[in-house]
XYZ file of C-alpha atoms in Angstrom:
690
model
C -36.207 55.113 -56.029
C -34.448 57.722 -53.810
C -32.906 59.364 -56.906
C -36.287 60.284 -58.559
C -36.148 63.969 -57.448
C -32.656 64.277 -58.958
C -33.912 62.733 -62.306
C -36.772 65.138 -62.298
C -34.294 67.987 -61.878
C -32.210 66.640 -64.828
C -35.101 65.783 -67.265
C -37.519 68.377 -66.120
C -40.384 65.875 -65.820
C -41.500 63.411 -63.195
C -43.991 61.323 -65.199
C -41.250 59.350 -67.018
C -39.697 58.450 -63.652
C -43.017 57.114 -62.368
C -43.609 55.139 -65.621
C -40.137 53.653 -65.383
C -40.758 52.526 -61.802
C -44.000 50.838 -62.664
C -42.615 49.101 -65.804
C -39.594 47.834 -63.854
C -41.806 46.489 -61.049
C -44.218 44.748 -63.511
C -41.385 43.243 -65.536
C -39.725 41.870 -62.395
C -43.042 40.306 -61.172
C -43.786 38.779 -64.597
C -40.303 37.365 -64.887
C -40.487 35.783 -61.466
C -43.873 34.252 -62.220
C -42.621 32.920 -65.571
C -39.573 31.244 -63.868
C -41.818 29.612 -61.308
C -44.142 28.287 -64.001
C -41.166 26.954 -66.077
C -39.766 25.109 -63.038
C -43.118 23.466 -62.401
C -43.848 22.478 -65.998
C -40.238 21.203 -66.429
C -40.810 18.690 -63.585
C -44.192 17.563 -64.944
C -44.907 14.759 -67.425
C -48.331 14.211 -68.878
C -49.513 10.612 -69.335
C -52.383 9.190 -71.218
C -54.951 6.925 -69.591
C -53.755 3.825 -71.482
C -50.154 4.544 -70.441
C -51.160 5.069 -66.822
C -53.045 1.688 -66.867
C -50.021 -0.028 -68.391
C -47.738 1.361 -65.743
C -50.136 0.290 -62.969
C -50.298 -3.268 -64.442
C -46.498 -3.461 -64.695
C -46.200 -2.170 -61.142
C -48.649 -4.859 -59.929
C -46.719 -7.590 -61.859
C -43.449 -6.402 -60.461
C -44.821 -6.358 -56.906
C -46.096 -9.954 -57.351
C -42.795 -11.024 -58.850
C -40.995 -9.326 -55.960
C -43.235 -11.193 -53.430
C -42.544 -14.509 -55.221
C -38.799 -13.828 -55.328
C -38.762 -12.937 -51.622
C -40.601 -16.190 -50.751
C -38.181 -18.212 -52.910
C -35.281 -16.468 -51.345
C -36.572 -17.263 -47.836
C -37.163 -20.858 -48.668
C -33.695 -21.223 -50.213
C -32.144 -19.480 -47.196
C -34.005 -21.904 -44.881
C -32.828 -24.854 -47.016
C -29.267 -23.631 -46.952
C -29.425 -23.253 -43.226
C -30.803 -26.786 -42.898
C -28.031 -28.142 -45.075
C -25.381 -26.233 -43.123
C -26.815 -27.685 -39.899
C -26.776 -31.228 -41.316
C -23.191 -30.722 -42.453
C -22.278 -29.550 -38.958
C -23.995 -32.542 -37.320
C -22.155 -34.953 -39.716
C -18.827 -33.314 -38.847
C -19.613 -33.665 -35.126
C -20.623 -37.312 -35.581
C -17.279 -37.997 -37.325
C -15.393 -36.210 -34.506
C -17.303 -38.240 -31.865
C -16.446 -41.534 -33.564
C -12.763 -40.499 -33.713
C -12.815 -39.501 -30.079
C -14.522 -42.864 -29.122
C -11.742 -44.760 -30.953
C -9.083 -42.793 -29.138
C -10.842 -43.400 -25.844
C -10.982 -47.156 -26.368
C -7.213 -47.179 -27.197
C -6.426 -45.198 -24.034
C -8.565 -47.475 -21.900
C -6.763 -50.613 -23.325
C -3.371 -48.948 -22.625
C -4.182 -47.895 -19.009
C -6.106 -51.106 -18.019
C -3.248 -52.539 -15.936
C -2.703 -49.203 -14.094
C -6.391 -48.946 -13.384
C -6.344 -52.299 -11.639
C -3.328 -51.282 -9.615
C -5.099 -48.023 -8.642
C -8.195 -49.960 -7.483
C -6.064 -52.252 -5.303
C -4.279 -49.240 -3.871
C -7.560 -47.562 -2.976
C -8.672 -50.697 -1.125
C -5.380 -50.962 0.718
C -5.760 -47.194 1.684
C -9.062 -48.051 3.420
C -7.445 -50.831 5.461
C -4.482 -48.664 6.361
C -6.788 -46.051 7.835
C -8.529 -48.528 10.152
C -5.141 -49.867 11.372
C -3.894 -46.360 12.201
C -7.041 -45.659 14.250
C -6.567 -48.891 16.164
C -2.905 -47.897 17.012
C -3.957 -44.517 18.210
C -6.523 -46.063 20.663
C -3.899 -48.462 22.000
C -1.412 -45.516 22.576
C -4.051 -43.600 24.477
C -4.852 -46.563 26.757
C -1.185 -46.974 27.579
C -0.771 -43.325 28.517
C -3.812 -43.440 30.812
C -2.407 -46.605 32.612
C 0.896 -44.783 33.210
C -0.899 -41.723 34.685
C -2.948 -43.967 37.091
C 0.190 -45.594 38.436
C 1.866 -42.246 39.056
C -1.184 -40.996 41.011
C -1.184 -44.153 43.154
C 2.474 -43.568 44.090
C 1.702 -39.963 45.137
C -1.347 -40.853 47.344
C 0.638 -41.537 50.709
C 2.420 -38.215 50.529
C -0.857 -36.392 49.990
C -2.391 -38.139 53.095
C 0.558 -37.030 55.368
C 0.222 -33.455 54.087
C -3.485 -33.553 54.899
C -2.735 -34.543 58.611
C -0.222 -31.677 59.018
C -2.838 -29.197 57.653
C -5.398 -30.368 60.254
C -2.924 -29.788 63.118
C -2.206 -26.247 61.806
C -5.901 -25.591 61.698
C -6.390 -26.514 65.338
C -3.540 -24.187 66.374
C -5.018 -21.339 64.415
C -8.411 -21.786 66.096
C -6.818 -21.433 69.632
C -5.032 -18.231 68.583
C -8.268 -16.805 67.130
C -10.088 -17.322 70.523
C -7.320 -15.424 72.406
C -7.449 -12.588 69.844
C -11.279 -12.186 70.357
C -10.899 -11.886 74.132
C -8.124 -9.301 73.843
C -10.233 -7.275 71.297
C -13.212 -7.081 73.757
C -11.026 -5.762 76.575
C -9.510 -3.111 74.247
C -13.022 -1.920 73.121
C -13.912 -0.912 76.734
C -10.707 1.093 77.159
C -11.138 2.820 73.851
C -14.628 3.873 74.805
C -13.399 5.593 78.023
C -10.670 7.409 76.047
C -13.155 8.695 73.530
C -15.420 10.201 76.230
C -12.454 12.121 77.738
C -11.520 13.394 74.275
C -15.019 14.768 73.801
C -14.965 16.669 77.100
C -11.536 18.189 76.343
C -12.703 19.219 72.847
C -15.710 21.066 74.350
C -13.497 22.988 76.825
C -11.244 24.015 74.029
C -14.084 25.279 71.876
C -15.362 27.460 74.737
C -11.845 28.979 75.158
C -11.512 29.639 71.462
C -14.917 31.456 71.439
C -13.788 33.713 74.302
C -10.534 34.513 72.518
C -12.446 35.380 69.318
C -14.733 37.827 71.184
C -11.689 39.518 72.690
C -9.985 39.688 69.328
C -13.076 41.236 67.671
C -13.261 43.920 70.316
C -9.531 44.751 69.881
C -9.949 44.967 66.074
C -13.042 47.182 66.367
C -11.291 49.548 68.716
C -8.247 49.763 66.434
C -10.470 50.398 63.370
C -12.277 53.172 65.056
C -9.107 54.835 66.177
C -7.806 54.552 62.606
C -10.992 55.978 61.308
C -10.704 59.012 63.677
C -7.133 59.660 62.418
C -8.343 59.410 58.777
C -11.161 61.834 59.406
C -8.731 64.337 60.905
C -6.397 64.016 57.920
C -9.357 64.414 55.474
C -10.498 67.495 57.350
C -7.052 69.045 57.088
C -6.943 68.264 53.317
C -10.344 69.766 52.795
C -9.362 73.026 54.533
C -6.195 73.258 52.361
C -8.177 72.660 49.177
C -10.753 75.241 50.147
C -8.024 77.837 50.793
C -6.376 77.025 47.441
C -9.636 77.352 45.506
C -10.429 80.708 47.169
C -7.021 82.020 46.200
C -7.555 81.016 42.565
C -11.008 82.555 42.416
C -9.705 85.836 43.869
C -6.839 85.941 41.436
C -8.995 85.180 38.345
C -12.098 87.197 39.237
C -12.250 88.424 35.550
C -12.879 84.854 34.241
C -16.299 84.931 36.013
C -17.613 87.182 33.202
C -16.869 84.370 30.672
C -19.880 82.510 32.001
C -22.181 85.126 30.451
C -19.942 86.602 27.719
C -18.463 83.440 26.188
C -21.510 82.731 23.958
C -21.403 86.293 22.482
C -17.691 85.982 21.973
C -18.050 82.648 20.240
C -20.795 84.008 17.982
C -18.571 87.009 17.004
C -15.582 84.806 16.290
C -17.725 82.377 14.211
C -19.010 85.378 12.220
C -15.447 86.553 11.740
C -14.371 83.068 10.598
C -17.422 82.788 8.256
C -16.676 86.165 6.622
C -12.934 85.226 6.330
C -13.889 81.834 4.728
C -16.309 83.574 2.371
C -13.610 86.064 1.347
C -11.192 83.187 0.798
C -13.831 81.365 -1.309
C -14.424 84.449 -3.362
C -10.746 84.562 -4.518
C -10.964 81.253 -6.533
C -14.404 82.301 -7.763
C -12.900 85.593 -8.989
C -10.016 83.816 -10.656
C -12.436 81.346 -12.250
C -14.617 84.225 -13.491
C -11.566 85.897 -15.022
C -10.598 82.634 -16.739
C -14.136 82.180 -18.013
C -14.106 85.699 -19.404
C -10.817 84.919 -21.258
C -12.179 81.553 -22.510
C -15.419 83.247 -23.697
C -13.409 85.776 -25.613
C -11.341 83.001 -27.271
C -14.472 80.923 -27.988
C -16.171 84.005 -29.565
C -13.174 84.511 -31.918
C -13.199 80.769 -32.861
C -16.961 80.860 -33.597
C -16.461 83.853 -35.848
C -13.703 82.045 -37.793
C -15.958 78.820 -37.979
C -18.807 80.881 -39.371
C -16.575 82.352 -42.146
C -15.221 78.851 -43.022
C -18.825 77.447 -43.189
C -19.862 80.132 -45.595
C -16.806 79.329 -47.859
C -17.569 75.594 -47.736
C -21.194 76.277 -48.631
C -20.121 78.224 -51.779
C -17.743 75.363 -52.808
C -20.500 72.698 -52.548
C -22.941 74.800 -54.601
C -20.314 75.002 -57.383
C -19.784 71.202 -57.225
C -23.590 70.573 -57.623
C -23.625 72.774 -60.680
C -20.687 70.836 -62.226
C -22.368 67.439 -61.635
C -25.634 68.635 -63.190
C -23.751 69.838 -66.267
C -21.921 66.442 -66.527
C -25.239 64.528 -66.387
C -26.696 66.695 -69.234
C -23.569 66.038 -71.276
C -23.819 62.284 -70.712
C -27.545 62.135 -71.782
C -26.704 64.053 -75.011
C -30.140 65.361 -75.448
C -31.940 62.130 -74.606
C -33.915 61.193 -71.563
C -33.190 58.552 -68.980
C -36.610 56.961 -69.384
C -35.883 56.233 -73.116
C -32.689 54.370 -72.181
C -34.515 52.309 -69.617
C -37.404 51.584 -72.013
C -34.976 50.303 -74.772
C -33.218 48.172 -72.098
C -36.335 46.039 -71.337
C -36.926 44.462 -74.821
C -33.189 43.729 -75.172
C -33.168 41.985 -71.787
C -36.247 39.851 -72.821
C -34.519 38.899 -76.153
C -31.393 37.891 -74.216
C -33.422 35.757 -71.876
C -35.191 34.025 -74.843
C -31.883 33.333 -76.537
C -30.429 31.991 -73.327
C -33.373 29.728 -72.923
C -33.025 28.517 -76.517
C -29.418 27.653 -75.972
C -30.153 25.899 -72.755
C -32.938 23.836 -74.451
C -30.636 22.969 -77.371
C -27.998 21.733 -74.891
C -30.545 19.674 -72.952
C -31.832 18.202 -76.249
C -28.276 17.263 -77.351
C -27.625 15.675 -73.981
C -30.866 13.709 -74.115
C -30.127 12.416 -77.675
C -26.665 11.255 -76.529
C -28.246 9.513 -73.599
C -30.828 7.871 -76.005
C -27.915 6.545 -78.120
C -26.242 5.162 -75.047
C -29.511 3.574 -73.891
C -30.135 1.864 -77.250
C -26.565 0.438 -77.116
C -27.113 -0.745 -73.541
C -30.484 -2.361 -74.629
C -28.791 -4.356 -77.379
C -26.118 -5.490 -74.919
C -28.801 -6.483 -72.333
C -30.624 -8.589 -75.026
C -27.430 -10.475 -75.917
C -26.584 -10.961 -72.294
C -30.090 -12.156 -71.496
C -29.838 -14.758 -74.273
C -26.536 -16.087 -72.924
C -27.953 -16.100 -69.384
C -30.895 -18.273 -70.575
C -28.542 -20.800 -72.027
C -26.428 -20.849 -68.903
C -29.600 -21.211 -66.733
C -30.672 -24.277 -68.739
C -27.240 -25.784 -68.354
C -27.180 -25.114 -64.586
C -30.700 -26.593 -64.224
C -29.491 -29.822 -65.912
C -26.506 -29.920 -63.537
C -28.770 -29.430 -60.541
C -31.157 -32.361 -61.694
C -28.065 -34.573 -62.208
C -26.752 -33.711 -58.759
C -30.150 -34.572 -57.252
C -30.210 -37.960 -59.027
C -26.708 -38.654 -57.810
C -27.713 -37.864 -54.228
C -30.712 -40.267 -54.439
C -28.441 -43.033 -55.733
C -25.879 -42.534 -52.975
C -28.589 -42.363 -50.321
C -30.020 -45.709 -51.643
C -26.603 -47.366 -51.350
C -26.155 -46.178 -47.792
C -29.640 -47.459 -46.864
C -28.886 -50.834 -48.551
C -25.553 -51.149 -46.715
C -27.241 -50.366 -43.397
C -29.923 -53.078 -44.060
C -27.188 -55.560 -44.894
C -25.320 -54.777 -41.671
C -28.514 -55.214 -39.696
C -29.017 -58.694 -41.300
C -25.632 -60.011 -40.213
C -26.944 -63.296 -38.752
C -29.063 -64.183 -41.812
C -26.165 -63.308 -44.148
C -23.799 -65.752 -42.387
C -26.232 -68.628 -42.846
C -26.421 -68.179 -46.648
C -24.228 -70.345 -48.936
C -23.284 -70.062 -52.498
C -25.321 -72.127 -55.031
C -27.932 -72.778 -52.360
C -31.453 -71.313 -52.666
C -32.378 -68.554 -50.209
C -35.165 -69.774 -47.862
C -36.961 -66.434 -48.250
C -36.691 -65.485 -51.889
C -35.231 -68.673 -53.515
C -32.351 -66.723 -55.191
C -29.081 -68.577 -55.863
C -27.048 -65.434 -56.175
C -25.761 -64.176 -52.792
C -23.293 -61.347 -53.473
C -22.488 -60.719 -49.800
C -22.449 -64.383 -48.544
C -18.626 -64.766 -48.429
C -18.028 -61.717 -46.206
C -18.141 -59.185 -49.132
C -19.684 -56.528 -46.949
C -20.454 -53.201 -48.704
C -18.174 -50.363 -47.517
C -20.624 -48.247 -45.469
C -18.055 -45.550 -44.590
C -17.174 -45.032 -48.282
C -20.913 -44.802 -49.132
C -21.461 -42.155 -46.478
C -18.485 -40.196 -47.727
C -19.759 -40.370 -51.265
C -23.221 -39.310 -50.065
C -21.679 -36.296 -48.254
C -19.817 -35.353 -51.458
C -22.957 -35.734 -53.556
C -24.926 -33.491 -51.036
C -22.198 -30.875 -51.308
C -22.261 -31.000 -55.094
C -26.100 -30.703 -55.023
C -25.910 -27.709 -52.683
C -23.307 -26.018 -54.935
C -25.411 -26.713 -58.039
C -28.545 -25.306 -56.281
C -26.669 -22.178 -55.318
C -25.291 -21.708 -58.842
C -28.809 -22.137 -60.329
C -30.346 -19.662 -57.849
C -27.639 -17.136 -58.524
C -28.090 -17.471 -62.288
C -31.902 -17.182 -61.847
C -31.546 -13.994 -59.768
C -29.088 -12.539 -62.325
C -31.553 -13.371 -65.142
C -34.404 -11.647 -63.274
C -32.127 -8.592 -62.713
C -31.404 -8.503 -66.453
C -35.052 -8.542 -67.309
C -35.729 -5.793 -64.791
C -32.856 -3.718 -66.098
C -34.176 -4.163 -69.732
C -37.621 -3.014 -68.595
C -36.244 -0.039 -66.707
C -34.071 0.828 -69.722
C -37.107 0.738 -72.070
C -38.998 3.097 -69.692
C -36.046 5.463 -69.612
C -35.797 5.419 -73.447
C -39.474 6.338 -73.686
C -38.965 9.174 -71.116
C -36.000 10.527 -73.112
C -38.016 10.409 -76.347
C -40.769 12.369 -74.728
C -38.234 14.887 -73.338
C -36.764 15.366 -76.838
C -40.294 16.069 -78.257
C -41.012 18.465 -75.438
C -37.682 20.291 -76.017
C -38.603 20.756 -79.717
C -41.983 22.200 -78.710
C -40.283 24.611 -76.263
C -37.844 25.738 -79.021
C -40.784 26.540 -81.277
C -42.459 28.536 -78.478
C -39.285 30.508 -77.715
C -38.738 31.283 -81.413
C -42.326 32.598 -81.690
C -41.829 34.757 -78.594
C -38.582 36.216 -80.021
C -40.278 37.080 -83.382
C -43.060 38.761 -81.367
C -40.554 40.926 -79.585
C -38.435 41.725 -82.656
C -40.453 41.316 -85.943
C -38.576 40.780 -89.135
C -37.321 37.883 -91.338
C -33.790 38.201 -89.931
C -35.242 37.334 -86.441
C -36.707 33.957 -87.417
C -34.617 31.720 -85.222
C -36.313 28.319 -86.047
C -33.660 26.082 -87.688
C -30.633 28.111 -86.543
C -27.726 26.323 -85.094
C -26.605 26.862 -81.501
C -23.388 28.592 -82.716
C -25.444 31.258 -84.484
C -27.651 31.671 -81.443
C -24.462 32.106 -79.348
C -23.208 34.882 -81.647
C -26.569 36.648 -81.593
C -26.653 36.310 -77.760
C -23.167 37.778 -77.407
C -24.167 40.798 -79.474
C -27.258 41.360 -77.433
C -25.287 41.085 -74.201
C -22.740 43.624 -75.548
C -25.470 46.054 -76.376
C -27.157 45.472 -73.005
C -23.804 45.906 -71.269
C -23.186 49.185 -73.075
C -26.607 50.517 -72.174
C -26.242 49.308 -68.663
C -22.826 50.988 -68.358
C -24.346 54.254 -69.505
C -27.213 53.797 -67.056
C -24.765 52.993 -64.253
C -22.803 56.128 -64.989
C -25.975 58.155 -64.852
C -27.003 56.413 -61.654
C -23.617 57.196 -60.167
C -23.951 60.826 -61.176
C -27.429 60.793 -59.732
C -26.174 59.368 -56.442
C -23.303 61.857 -56.487
C -25.696 64.683 -57.005
C -27.777 63.431 -54.179
C -24.779 63.232 -51.870
C -23.736 66.687 -52.895
C -27.314 68.013 -52.257
C -27.354 66.277 -48.893
C -23.858 67.751 -48.130
C -25.168 71.168 -49.208
C -28.158 70.867 -46.859
C -25.863 69.677 -44.063
C -23.438 72.522 -44.697
C -26.245 75.033 -44.756
C -27.450 73.656 -41.419
C -23.844 73.759 -40.207
C -23.553 77.406 -41.267
C -26.807 78.230 -39.512
C -25.499 76.494 -36.411
C -22.244 78.381 -36.651
C -24.141 81.688 -36.717
C -26.198 80.564 -33.676
C -23.102 79.514 -31.839
C -21.494 82.864 -32.615
C -24.472 84.646 -31.066
C -24.326 82.316 -28.026
C -20.532 82.946 -27.740
C -21.172 86.749 -27.783
C -23.813 86.402 -25.111
C -21.538 84.149 -23.050
C -18.689 86.640 -23.301
C -20.922 89.485 -22.027
C -22.207 87.254 -19.226
C -18.600 86.291 -18.199
C -17.602 90.041 -17.980
C -20.681 90.837 -15.864
C -19.887 87.882 -13.590
C -16.334 89.095 -13.215
C -17.423 92.550 -12.114
C -19.890 91.053 -9.670
C -17.188 88.867 -8.074
C -14.886 91.902 -7.656
C -17.649 93.839 -5.835
C -18.358 90.876 -3.563
C -14.648 90.625 -2.718
C -14.526 94.304 -1.675
C -17.739 94.040 0.471
C -16.405 90.986 2.254
C -13.095 92.819 3.084
C -14.930 95.717 4.692
C -17.203 93.420 6.725
C -14.278 91.414 7.919
C -12.484 94.631 9.138
C -15.553 95.687 11.178
C -16.052 92.321 12.804
C -12.333 92.109 13.733
C -12.486 95.543 15.528
C -15.593 94.442 17.447
C -14.028 91.184 18.528
C -10.856 92.894 19.733
C -12.972 95.276 21.894
C -14.758 92.300 23.491
C -11.534 90.315 24.145
C -9.499 93.304 25.487
C -11.038 92.636 28.986
C -9.370 89.168 29.046
C -5.899 90.416 27.992
C -6.180 89.479 24.282
C -4.974 92.282 21.879
C -4.354 90.373 18.672
C -6.449 88.154 16.461
C -5.198 85.702 13.823
C -7.593 83.694 11.797
C -5.731 80.318 12.022
C -5.605 80.698 15.833
C -9.398 81.378 16.285
C -10.216 77.696 17.193
C -7.346 77.611 19.782
C -8.513 80.971 21.196
C -12.000 79.682 21.684
C -10.664 76.482 23.242
C -8.513 78.562 25.703
C -11.446 80.799 26.783
C -13.680 77.747 27.247
C -10.924 76.084 29.304
C -10.556 79.302 31.520
C -14.308 79.357 32.091
C -14.477 75.658 32.941
C -11.455 75.971 35.246
C -12.986 78.851 37.128
C -16.312 76.916 37.494
C -14.415 73.796 38.599
C -12.497 75.841 41.282
C -15.718 77.360 42.476
C -17.357 73.964 42.652
C -14.350 72.459 44.393
C -14.440 75.335 47.035
C -18.138 74.639 47.784
C -17.470 70.845 47.817
C -14.578 71.245 50.239
C -16.776 73.343 52.656
C -19.549 70.729 52.543
C -17.027 67.945 53.119
C -15.472 69.748 56.128
C -18.886 70.082 57.665
C -19.520 66.398 57.159
C -16.143 65.297 58.523
C -16.569 67.495 61.634
C -19.927 65.947 62.239
C -18.583 62.333 61.882
C -15.615 63.094 64.155
C -17.953 64.499 66.776
C -20.130 61.334 66.735
C -17.130 59.021 67.083
C -15.762 60.988 70.054
C -19.171 60.874 71.703
C -19.495 57.107 71.152
C -16.025 56.320 72.832
C -15.385 58.450 75.985
C -11.846 58.531 77.523
C -12.660 56.154 80.443
C -13.866 53.448 78.020
C -10.776 53.856 76.019
C -8.590 53.236 79.049
C -10.656 50.248 80.223
C -10.478 48.588 76.822
C -6.695 49.125 76.780
C -6.282 47.547 80.285
C -8.506 44.627 79.322
C -6.370 43.915 76.256
C -3.223 43.906 78.442
């Protein structure tokens, strides 16, 4: 699709390209639709109304037969379960009888020991009563011994009681004397306490007087100490005032810093700013020079790139001309649309031949399967016949087993009745008529009792044989039903395969007609040809198609190559245009860098002149304070020193004023203290303390 403009350049016409596109699209859509229809029709099978009715009837019969077989299977399973349960019960009954016999034997063996155990249990009860009686007697004996001991200790306890009463009377006399002595001591203690209270009051009064005297002494000492301290502070304030006045007189020039320091700071900041700007202009100037050099180099590179792009553009144009010439040589005077138009019928013929071969293969496979099914049908018929004979034989065996079970069950019932009529049987005698039936034949009169255990054993064996015969018959019946079902299914599959063979023949006829329609001529009548001939014809068509397709692929490759070269030509043209634009921009950038370099040089010269003017002005302002040299790194320290000189002068001036005010205050306090304590009072206080 994307190569259409290139084909138009090769063939000189665009209508064939458009026709080729539409034919290819239509052929693809029709082929897809045909494949979908073939898939659907291949899976479909048309049935007549009679055949559909027969299938429904067969389905209904099979469903009924399936229901009947399921019911029969359930009944047989229930019967088998019942028989298994009966068998289990019989086995349990036999085990119980065996265990009962063993228990009776063990009871007869241990009868003597059981009697001895019973006697021992009785003796154990008597022994317990005797032991309880002995314990009671022992307890009574111990209590009698304890009573006798207490009686022997009674006189000693009475004598101790009399001694305790005497000690109690003595203690009462001593207690009365102690009470009298305590009352006399209470009166004396009361008098002593009153004297102690009076002494304590006198002592407190003395202590108060002493405290008052001590406070007066401390107050007097504190005031004297305060006077001395005030005199010392006054002396210190005078000395500090003299020192501050001397500093102020010596550094009278620093007083001008109060008003000139702001102007000096501004001048120095301006000097620093200009110096910093000059320092910043040096890297900018170097950078501008580097940019000018880089711009010159970039301009030379862009010129070289523009020349190389022009050369590459010429080379790509030559390559496009070579590819166009190769495409014309490959077509050899023909057009690409003709090749594509010849390719479509060949592809359809190849598809028809492939379908024919596929149908032939399917038909052969179906015929082989039909042969196999017919053989299997004959085998099933023979097997079904044998199965019928075997089923009849198994049915006879089952009926015989049932009769045998009935006979064994009758014998068991008869033996049970004979055992139940034991008393009547013992009264019968040979050659004497029975009082009930009058018979002279008494087969069991002389103790000839029928063996019931043997009859039960035979009955159990007969039941097992009946169960086995029933299982064999059911298994054979199920196998016979399966054989019938397999034969029916096989017949249906044979009919289906026969219909598939007929359908394959019809499709072969249709494909042959379609092939003749595409390629008229007697040599293209394919009906009746063998698959080997069709294979040879198909290989020839595929070779021709492959040859045409190879030529088309070569042309498509050339077409794609031409498209790539055209695209590369466009990209190279754009690249050449960009190279020219970049060369122009590089020229402009070079001129701009040279102008920037000149501007940076002029700014550097202006900054140097301004720095020289500001330095001269600053030296004139600082000459008053003894500063004759300025260094840019020392400007912050210089400002710090000037600020410190100004602050020191202000501090000394403040301290001088503060010392004067403090002297005045101290003199006033000293005067007040001396007025509050005249000399006479001082001497009186001193004598009082002495």
